[in-house]
XYZ file of C-alpha atoms in Angstrom:
245
model
C 0.000 0.000 0.000
C 1.082 3.585 -0.631
C 0.335 5.874 2.295
C 0.611 9.642 2.065
C 1.699 11.475 5.201
C 1.353 15.256 5.268
C 3.169 17.083 8.098
C 1.215 20.306 8.496
C 2.703 23.745 7.740
C 6.482 24.313 7.406
C 9.071 26.938 6.471
C 7.668 30.467 6.674
C 4.332 28.969 7.751
C 4.926 27.776 11.342
C 1.269 27.027 12.006
C 0.148 27.350 15.615
C 2.821 28.752 17.914
C 2.500 28.460 21.672
C 2.906 31.514 23.874
C 5.826 31.667 26.308
C 4.179 31.509 29.734
C 6.882 32.718 32.136
C 4.412 32.905 35.012
C 4.130 29.093 35.028
C 7.686 28.385 33.954
C 6.675 27.425 30.403
C 9.310 28.551 27.885
C 8.886 25.849 25.249
C 7.742 28.117 22.396
C 6.434 25.214 20.346
C 6.026 25.579 16.589
C 3.376 23.329 15.080
C 5.396 22.932 11.869
C 8.402 21.500 13.711
C 6.492 19.099 15.935
C 4.236 17.805 13.169
C 7.325 16.985 11.113
C 8.956 15.139 14.017
C 5.819 13.076 14.654
C 5.194 12.487 10.936
C 8.713 11.112 10.528
C 8.029 8.707 13.376
C 4.790 7.597 11.673
C 6.735 7.141 8.431
C 9.325 4.962 10.167
C 6.704 2.722 11.751
C 4.803 2.244 8.494
C 7.994 1.518 6.554
C 9.008 -1.027 9.185
C 5.569 -2.631 8.827
C 6.033 -3.067 5.085
C 4.187 -0.096 3.580
C 5.414 2.490 1.104
C 5.184 6.070 2.405
C 5.036 9.369 0.532
C 5.814 12.482 2.613
C 4.685 15.916 1.419
C 7.759 17.374 3.125
C 10.789 15.891 4.888
C 12.312 19.083 6.284
C 11.213 22.453 7.647
C 10.220 23.938 4.303
C 7.145 25.618 2.894
C 4.909 23.440 0.724
C 1.740 25.146 -0.486
C -1.750 23.848 0.179
C -2.085 23.278 -3.579
C 1.157 21.325 -3.946
C 0.424 18.909 -1.112
C -2.632 17.122 -2.596
C -1.102 17.316 -6.072
C 1.984 15.460 -4.842
C -0.128 12.778 -3.159
C -2.364 12.423 -6.231
C 0.620 11.991 -8.563
C 1.992 9.286 -6.276
C -1.332 7.404 -6.466
C -1.507 7.078 -2.697
C -4.131 4.683 -1.354
C -4.895 6.937 1.613
C -3.553 10.210 3.036
C -3.210 11.437 6.615
C -2.425 15.060 7.390
C -0.869 15.653 10.819
C -1.514 18.874 12.711
C -1.580 20.317 16.220
C -4.448 22.400 17.509
C -4.644 25.816 19.158
C -7.302 27.797 20.979
C -7.824 31.126 22.721
C -8.645 29.017 25.771
C -5.646 27.412 27.489
C -7.944 24.690 28.818
C -8.922 23.278 25.383
C -7.532 19.749 25.430
C -9.264 17.309 23.067
C -8.044 15.224 20.124
C -10.085 15.459 16.907
C -9.851 14.043 13.396
C -11.382 15.779 10.372
C -12.894 14.445 7.160
C -14.551 16.036 4.134
C -17.816 14.100 4.387
C -19.361 11.159 6.191
C -20.177 7.765 4.774
C -16.923 6.962 2.986
C -13.593 5.262 3.535
C -12.128 8.435 5.025
C -14.632 8.225 7.871
C -13.516 4.648 8.559
C -9.857 5.671 8.634
C -10.576 8.682 10.829
C -12.550 6.585 13.289
C -9.731 4.070 13.683
C -7.049 6.736 14.107
C -9.203 8.759 16.501
C -9.972 5.743 18.680
C -6.313 4.745 18.782
C -5.157 8.271 19.704
C -7.689 8.672 22.518
C -6.897 5.232 23.916
C -3.149 5.816 23.781
C -3.124 9.298 25.343
C -6.169 9.309 27.586
C -6.911 12.835 26.339
C -10.543 13.886 25.768
C -12.224 12.593 22.615
C -13.193 15.426 20.273
C -14.537 12.896 17.798
C -14.510 12.734 14.009
C -15.619 16.054 12.551
C -16.693 17.138 9.070
C -14.985 20.259 7.751
C -14.176 21.603 4.300
C -10.368 21.434 4.236
C -8.153 21.734 1.170
C -6.104 18.601 1.828
C -9.172 16.385 2.321
C -11.123 17.985 -0.530
C -8.483 17.977 -3.277
C -6.967 14.526 -2.777
C -8.265 11.718 -4.991
C -7.756 9.120 -2.257
C -9.527 8.926 1.129
C -7.879 11.587 3.292
C -8.135 12.674 6.915
C -6.602 15.452 8.980
C -5.846 14.805 12.627
C -5.300 17.443 15.313
C -3.131 15.645 17.850
C -3.272 18.091 20.752
C -3.262 21.761 21.715
C -0.041 23.787 21.753
C -2.100 26.437 23.553
C -2.678 24.023 26.447
C 0.389 24.112 28.768
C 0.014 20.479 29.843
C -0.473 19.046 26.352
C 2.304 21.219 24.942
C 4.702 19.945 27.591
C 3.602 16.362 26.996
C 4.007 16.613 23.218
C 7.529 17.991 23.650
C 8.583 14.650 25.173
C 10.044 12.109 22.762
C 8.139 9.282 24.445
C 4.801 11.074 23.897
C 5.725 11.798 20.292
C 6.288 8.050 19.989
C 2.896 7.388 21.579
C 1.147 9.741 19.149
C 3.002 8.368 16.117
C 2.292 4.755 17.087
C -1.396 5.561 17.589
C -1.710 7.180 14.157
C 0.187 4.280 12.562
C -1.963 1.730 14.390
C -5.146 3.303 13.052
C -3.743 3.190 9.525
C -2.637 -0.433 9.873
C -6.041 -1.452 11.223
C -7.737 0.092 8.196
C -5.812 -2.212 5.868
C -6.646 -5.339 7.835
C -5.713 -7.273 10.966
C -2.439 -6.119 12.513
C 0.049 -8.975 12.592
C 1.805 -9.859 15.886
C 5.180 -8.691 14.548
C 3.633 -5.351 13.586
C 2.152 -5.022 17.074
C 5.661 -5.562 18.427
C 6.966 -2.751 16.231
C 4.222 -0.431 17.485
C 5.248 -1.265 21.037
C 8.931 -0.643 20.319
C 8.037 2.783 18.895
C 6.859 3.705 22.403
C 8.957 1.517 24.720
C 12.488 2.446 23.674
C 14.131 0.198 26.264
C 12.284 -2.836 24.937
C 13.194 -1.761 21.415
C 16.883 -1.465 22.219
C 16.796 -4.849 23.961
C 15.230 -6.345 20.813
C 17.930 -4.785 18.621
C 20.578 -6.289 20.913
C 18.857 -9.687 20.750
C 18.698 -9.556 16.967
C 22.389 -8.627 16.919
C 23.251 -11.741 18.915
C 21.176 -13.862 16.530
C 22.992 -12.264 13.584
C 26.368 -13.117 15.140
C 25.369 -16.707 15.851
C 23.954 -17.219 12.343
C 26.981 -15.605 10.733
C 29.353 -17.855 12.691
C 27.321 -20.882 11.623
C 27.473 -19.813 7.976
C 23.707 -19.292 7.816
C 23.653 -16.272 5.485
C 19.862 -16.202 5.127
C 19.357 -16.376 8.877
C 21.904 -13.622 9.486
C 20.287 -11.415 6.855
C 16.864 -11.991 8.421
C 18.131 -10.963 11.862
C 19.788 -7.856 10.422
C 16.614 -6.905 8.540
C 14.507 -7.284 11.683
C 16.899 -5.153 13.729
C 16.594 -2.423 11.106
C 12.810 -2.669 11.160
C 12.901 -2.083 14.912
C 15.243 0.882 14.387
C 12.859 2.346 11.796
C 9.903 1.988 14.136
C 11.882 3.752 16.873
C 12.964 6.584 14.580
C 16.616 5.500 14.641
C 19.059 5.290 11.702
C 19.309 1.880 10.058
C 22.591 0.056 9.475
């Protein structure tokens, strides 16, 4: 399957930017464009590790217009597209997760429901539900497309949480899980990769284990077995957002 991932904003379009709240010791100054890219890259790594092909509308902090994004995904003949954003509000207490679609009754609604359920379960944050809204990325793509708002940069607690690498892993794994579920049952080895994306200690232990298997197979002259162990270790690295070897 070809999955399009669209990290919201970028370059001279930072998206939502959190205020610096010195009175509560909050000096994070989060830019939506930077955090969406970090999380999107984690989603990309998980999906690649699980055997899917991924098209990213941007891979660095650069401006890509609203018109270019769906055009890129359409040219790539993506099967589905997921746009990743963070939310913002005038109220610092706004704290829900929501996923947006162009209209009800189609495949996009199915995808959105799975991603939304996974995100709420993984974070425990309030469920804002699946909402219908006329958005360029969901309207102009030829494939089923959804836009997810992962949390509020205007909410001090959620902003602080989303700045943590482990929470970024939680969010990325939840989005990836929803996508995987849409395409069918998630295999046990894929579930393991989702877990390693969040539990970095378990992931590193699995990489070490695979390395020992590679050494044993190499010593025994089992080239296929060694290659399999090396491939698996790299899949775990991808899921964790680490460089492959």
